[in-house]
Coordinates of C-alpha atoms in Angstrom, one line a residue:
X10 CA 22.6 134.5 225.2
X11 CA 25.4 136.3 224.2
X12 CA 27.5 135.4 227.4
X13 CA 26.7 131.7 227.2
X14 CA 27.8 131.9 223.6
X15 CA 31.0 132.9 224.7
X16 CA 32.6 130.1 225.6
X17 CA 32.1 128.5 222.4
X18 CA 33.9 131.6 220.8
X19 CA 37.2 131.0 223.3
X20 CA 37.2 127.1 222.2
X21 CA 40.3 128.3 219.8
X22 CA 41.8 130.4 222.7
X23 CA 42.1 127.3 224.4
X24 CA 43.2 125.1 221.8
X25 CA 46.0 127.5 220.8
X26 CA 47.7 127.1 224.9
X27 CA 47.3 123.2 224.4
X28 CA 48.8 123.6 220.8
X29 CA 52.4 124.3 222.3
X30 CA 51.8 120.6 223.8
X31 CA 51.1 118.7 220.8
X32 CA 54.9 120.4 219.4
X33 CA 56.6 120.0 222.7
X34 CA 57.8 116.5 222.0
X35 CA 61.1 117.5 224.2
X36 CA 64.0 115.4 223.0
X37 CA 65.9 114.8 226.8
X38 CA 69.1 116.6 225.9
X39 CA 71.3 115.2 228.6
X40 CA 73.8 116.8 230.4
X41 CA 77.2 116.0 231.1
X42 CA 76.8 113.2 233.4
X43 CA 75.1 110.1 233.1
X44 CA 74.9 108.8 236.8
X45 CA 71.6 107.0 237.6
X46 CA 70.7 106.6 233.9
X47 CA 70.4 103.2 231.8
X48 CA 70.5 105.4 228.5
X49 CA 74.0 105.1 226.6
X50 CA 75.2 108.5 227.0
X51 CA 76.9 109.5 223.3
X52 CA 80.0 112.0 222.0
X53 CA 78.3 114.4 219.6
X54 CA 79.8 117.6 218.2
X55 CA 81.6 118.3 220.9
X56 CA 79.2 117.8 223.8
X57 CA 77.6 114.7 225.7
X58 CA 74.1 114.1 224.5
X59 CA 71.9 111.2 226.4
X60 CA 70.6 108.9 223.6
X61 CA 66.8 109.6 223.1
X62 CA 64.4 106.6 223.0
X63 CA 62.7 105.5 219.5
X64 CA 59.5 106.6 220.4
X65 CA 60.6 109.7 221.9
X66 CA 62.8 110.5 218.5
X67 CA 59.7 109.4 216.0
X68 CA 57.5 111.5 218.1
X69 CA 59.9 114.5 217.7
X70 CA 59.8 113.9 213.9
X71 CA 56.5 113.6 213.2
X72 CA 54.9 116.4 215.5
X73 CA 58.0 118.5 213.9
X74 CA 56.8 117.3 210.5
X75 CA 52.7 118.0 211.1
X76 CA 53.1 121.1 212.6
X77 CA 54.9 122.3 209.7
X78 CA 52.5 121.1 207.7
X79 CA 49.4 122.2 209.4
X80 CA 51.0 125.8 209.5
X81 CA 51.2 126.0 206.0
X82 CA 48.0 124.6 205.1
X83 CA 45.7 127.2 202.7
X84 CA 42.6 125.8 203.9
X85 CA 41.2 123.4 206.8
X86 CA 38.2 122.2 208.6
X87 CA 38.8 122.7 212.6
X88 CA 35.9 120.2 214.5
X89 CA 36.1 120.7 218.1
X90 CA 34.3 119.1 220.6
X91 CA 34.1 120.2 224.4
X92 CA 33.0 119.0 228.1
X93 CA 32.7 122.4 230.0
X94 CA 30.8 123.1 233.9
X95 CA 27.6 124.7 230.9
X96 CA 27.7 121.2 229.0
X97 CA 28.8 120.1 225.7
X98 CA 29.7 122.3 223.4
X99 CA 30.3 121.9 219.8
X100 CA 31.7 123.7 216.9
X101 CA 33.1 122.6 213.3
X102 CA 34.3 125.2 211.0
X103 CA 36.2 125.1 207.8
X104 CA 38.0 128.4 207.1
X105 CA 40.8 129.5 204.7
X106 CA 43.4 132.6 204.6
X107 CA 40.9 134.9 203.2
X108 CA 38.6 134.5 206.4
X109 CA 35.6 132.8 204.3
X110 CA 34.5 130.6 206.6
X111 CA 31.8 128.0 206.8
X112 CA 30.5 125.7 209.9
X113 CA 28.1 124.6 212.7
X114 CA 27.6 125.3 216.2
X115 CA 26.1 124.0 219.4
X116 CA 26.7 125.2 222.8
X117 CA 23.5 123.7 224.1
X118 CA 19.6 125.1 224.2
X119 CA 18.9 128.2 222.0
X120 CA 22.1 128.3 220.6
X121 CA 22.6 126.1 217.9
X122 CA 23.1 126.5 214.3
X123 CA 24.9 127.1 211.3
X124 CA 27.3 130.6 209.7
X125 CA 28.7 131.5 206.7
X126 CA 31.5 134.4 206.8
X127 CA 32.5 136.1 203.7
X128 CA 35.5 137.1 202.8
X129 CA 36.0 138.4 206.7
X130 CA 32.8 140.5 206.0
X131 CA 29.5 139.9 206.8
X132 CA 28.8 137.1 208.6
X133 CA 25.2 135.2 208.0
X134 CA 24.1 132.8 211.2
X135 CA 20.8 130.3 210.8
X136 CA 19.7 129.2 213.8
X137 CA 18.0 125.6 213.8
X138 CA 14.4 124.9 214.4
X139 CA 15.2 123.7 217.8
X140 CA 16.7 126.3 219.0
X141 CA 14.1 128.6 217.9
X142 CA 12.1 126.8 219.8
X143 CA 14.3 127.2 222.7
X144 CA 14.2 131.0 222.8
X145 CA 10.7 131.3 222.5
X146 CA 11.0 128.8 226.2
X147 CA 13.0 131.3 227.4
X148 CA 10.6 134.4 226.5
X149 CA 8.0 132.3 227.5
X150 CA 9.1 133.1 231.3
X151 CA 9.8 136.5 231.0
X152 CA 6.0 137.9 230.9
X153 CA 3.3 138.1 228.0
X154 CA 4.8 141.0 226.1
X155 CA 8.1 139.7 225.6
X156 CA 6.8 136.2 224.3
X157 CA 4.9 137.9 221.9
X158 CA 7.6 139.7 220.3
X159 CA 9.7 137.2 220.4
X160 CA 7.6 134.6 219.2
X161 CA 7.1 137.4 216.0
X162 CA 11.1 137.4 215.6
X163 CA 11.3 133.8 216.2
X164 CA 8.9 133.1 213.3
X165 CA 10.4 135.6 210.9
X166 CA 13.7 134.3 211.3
X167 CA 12.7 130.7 210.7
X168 CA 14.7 129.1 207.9
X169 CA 17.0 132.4 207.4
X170 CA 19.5 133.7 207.8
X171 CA 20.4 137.0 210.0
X172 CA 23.3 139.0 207.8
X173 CA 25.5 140.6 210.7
X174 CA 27.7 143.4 209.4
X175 CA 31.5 143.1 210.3
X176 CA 32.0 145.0 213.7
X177 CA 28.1 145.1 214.3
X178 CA 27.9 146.0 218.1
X179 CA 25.1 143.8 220.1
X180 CA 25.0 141.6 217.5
X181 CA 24.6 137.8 218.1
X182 CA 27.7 136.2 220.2
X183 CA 28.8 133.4 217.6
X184 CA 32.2 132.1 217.1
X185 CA 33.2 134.1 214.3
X186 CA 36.6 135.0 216.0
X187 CA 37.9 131.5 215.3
X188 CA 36.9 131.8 211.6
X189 CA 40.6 132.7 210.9
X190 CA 42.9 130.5 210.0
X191 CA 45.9 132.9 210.3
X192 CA 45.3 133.3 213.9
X193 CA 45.1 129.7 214.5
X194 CA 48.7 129.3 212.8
X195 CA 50.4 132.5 213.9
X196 CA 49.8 131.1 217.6
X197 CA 51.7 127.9 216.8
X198 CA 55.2 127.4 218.4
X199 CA 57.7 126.7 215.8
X200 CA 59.9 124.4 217.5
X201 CA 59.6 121.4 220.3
X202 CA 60.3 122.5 224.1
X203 CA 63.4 121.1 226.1
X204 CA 61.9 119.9 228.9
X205 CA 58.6 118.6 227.5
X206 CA 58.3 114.4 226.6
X207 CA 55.5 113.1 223.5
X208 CA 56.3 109.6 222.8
X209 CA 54.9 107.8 219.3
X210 CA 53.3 105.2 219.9
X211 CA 51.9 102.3 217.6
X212 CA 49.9 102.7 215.0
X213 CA 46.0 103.2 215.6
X214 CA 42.4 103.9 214.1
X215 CA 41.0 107.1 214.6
X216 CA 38.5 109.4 212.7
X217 CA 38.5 106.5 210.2
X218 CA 41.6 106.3 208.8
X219 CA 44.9 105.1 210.4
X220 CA 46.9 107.6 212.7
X221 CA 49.9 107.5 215.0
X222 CA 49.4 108.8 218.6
X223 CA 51.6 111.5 219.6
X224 CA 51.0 111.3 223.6
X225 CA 52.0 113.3 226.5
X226 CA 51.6 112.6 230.3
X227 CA 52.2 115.3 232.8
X228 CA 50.9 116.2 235.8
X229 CA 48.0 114.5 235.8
X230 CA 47.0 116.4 232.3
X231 CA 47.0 113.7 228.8
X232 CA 47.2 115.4 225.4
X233 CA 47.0 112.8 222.9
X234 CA 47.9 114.1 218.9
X235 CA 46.4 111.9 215.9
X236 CA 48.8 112.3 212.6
X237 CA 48.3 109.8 209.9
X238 CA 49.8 107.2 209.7
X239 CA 50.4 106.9 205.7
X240 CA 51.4 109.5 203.8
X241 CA 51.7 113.0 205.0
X242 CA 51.4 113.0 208.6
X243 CA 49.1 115.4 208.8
X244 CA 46.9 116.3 212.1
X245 CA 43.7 114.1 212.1
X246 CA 42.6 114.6 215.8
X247 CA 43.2 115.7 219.3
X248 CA 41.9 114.2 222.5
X249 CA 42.9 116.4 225.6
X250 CA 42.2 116.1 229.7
X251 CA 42.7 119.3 231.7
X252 CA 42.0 120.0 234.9
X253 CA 39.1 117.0 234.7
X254 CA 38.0 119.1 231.5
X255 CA 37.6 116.6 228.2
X256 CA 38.6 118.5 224.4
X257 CA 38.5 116.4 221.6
X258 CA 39.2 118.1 218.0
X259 CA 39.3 116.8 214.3
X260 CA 41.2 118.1 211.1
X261 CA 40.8 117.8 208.2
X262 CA 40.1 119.3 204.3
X263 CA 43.4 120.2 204.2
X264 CA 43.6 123.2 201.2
X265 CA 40.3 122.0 200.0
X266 CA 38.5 125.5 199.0
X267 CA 35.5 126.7 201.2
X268 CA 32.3 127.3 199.8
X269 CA 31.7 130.7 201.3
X270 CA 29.0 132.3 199.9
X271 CA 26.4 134.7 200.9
X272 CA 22.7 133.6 201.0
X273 CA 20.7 134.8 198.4
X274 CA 18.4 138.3 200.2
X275 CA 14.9 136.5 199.7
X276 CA 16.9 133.8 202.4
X277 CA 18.7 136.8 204.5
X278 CA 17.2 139.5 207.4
X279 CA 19.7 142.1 207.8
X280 CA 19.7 142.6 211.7
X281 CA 20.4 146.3 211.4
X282 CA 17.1 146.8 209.6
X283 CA 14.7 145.1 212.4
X284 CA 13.4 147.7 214.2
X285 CA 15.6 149.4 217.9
X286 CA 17.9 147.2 219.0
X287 CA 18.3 144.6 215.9
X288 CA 21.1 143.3 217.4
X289 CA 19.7 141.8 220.4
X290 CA 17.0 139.8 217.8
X291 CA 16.0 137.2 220.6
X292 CA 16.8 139.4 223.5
X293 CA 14.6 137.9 226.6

């Protein structure tokens, strides 16, 4: 279970190598000549600079300006949505700078749910009826003896939560690596690329509200940025295609606080206290 799990866990690994994309908005910086061009080349501080196109330039300034303000954010809910060879998989978490974290997963049968972390200790994970249901399926097949205990753990752990201690080795693969929110913003670039183009486009509805497309096109690959439209332009949503592979993301609680907080013990099992090889709960 754990190795199927693991794929949700790298979903921010992957957002973080598209997330120099979103920033490159590459103003074309000419050269010195302007052979073959229609763009009115310009003088400029000493050097010839090609004049950049509207969208190009309002692009630039608003992926400048929602980068910067994503980086700085306290607090933010991170939804992301995947198309991957396994099948969907889903995760939505809302995590601050203190690595309290709160959020759902799915990444398809048996492993589907919900997690609180605390303070970047424990973490608590509640898997949902249905995939409780799904383990015992997959016990099912593996001979009489290990239904039976599973079915046993399946039923005890219905409706609770399993407290993993920080570090725990065999516990549960979940995506608690991408419940930090320091990571995510450490791994963003802090200024646009040369060569790279996002235009603006006009205004749109996504995720509800009114945003402004920041869109690139290159080889073959579309990365398509949502900031909103009034205000702040904060990021709302992301839509990328990779390699034939669909993303889509959502942001949003900007620096509202998360509600970490641990499960009271008549709702928790401590994994480390069921029996040889807690960790491995629903091993089957």
């Amino acid at each position: 279970m754990g190795a199927r799990m693991s794929g949700l866990a790298r979903a921010d690994g992957r957002w973080r190598r598209r997330a120099a994309v979103w920033v490159a908005v590459g103003a074309a910086v000419g050269g010195l000549a302007s052979c073959g061009t229609d763009r009115e080349a310009t003088y400029s501080g000493g050097t010839l600079e090609e004049l950049v196109p509207d969208d190009e330039a309002r692009g630039r300034k608003l992926a400048t300006e929602a980068m910067a303000l994503f980086r700085d954010a306290k607090t933010v809910r991170i939804g992301v949505d995947m198309a991957t060879p396994k099948g969907r998989q889903k995760v939505s978490l809302h995590m601050d700078r203190d690595s309290n974290c709160t959020g759902t997963f799915d990444a398809g049968p048996a492993q589907r749910g919900d997690l609180i972390m605390v303070g970047g200790g424990s973490t608590y994970v509640r898997f949902s009826d249905e995939a409780l249901a799904e383990i015992r399926q997959l016990a099912a097949g593996r001979g009489p003896e290990t239904a039976a205990r599973v079915r046993e753990r399946t039923a005890m752990a219905r409706g609770k939560y399993l407290k993993i201690p920080t570090g725990a080795a065999g516990g549960p693969s979940m995506p608690v690596n991408s419940c930090d929110l320091d990571k995510f913003t450490r791994a963003m670039p802090g200024s646009p690329g040369p060569d790279d183009v996002i235009k603006a486009l006009p205004d749109t509805r996504r995720h509800g509200r009114s945003v402004v497309p920041l869109v690139e096109d290159k080889a073959g690959d579309r990365t398509s940025v949502y900031v909103a439209a009034q205000g702040k332009p904060y990021i709302v949503g992301v839509e990328a295609v990779e390699n034939g592979k669909t993303m889509k993301m959502s942001m949003s609680a900007y620096d509202r606080p998360v509600s970490a907080v641990a499960p009271p013990a008549a709702q928790t099992i401590d994994i480390s206290e069921v029996g040889p090889g807690g960790g491995g709960l629903f091993e089957v």
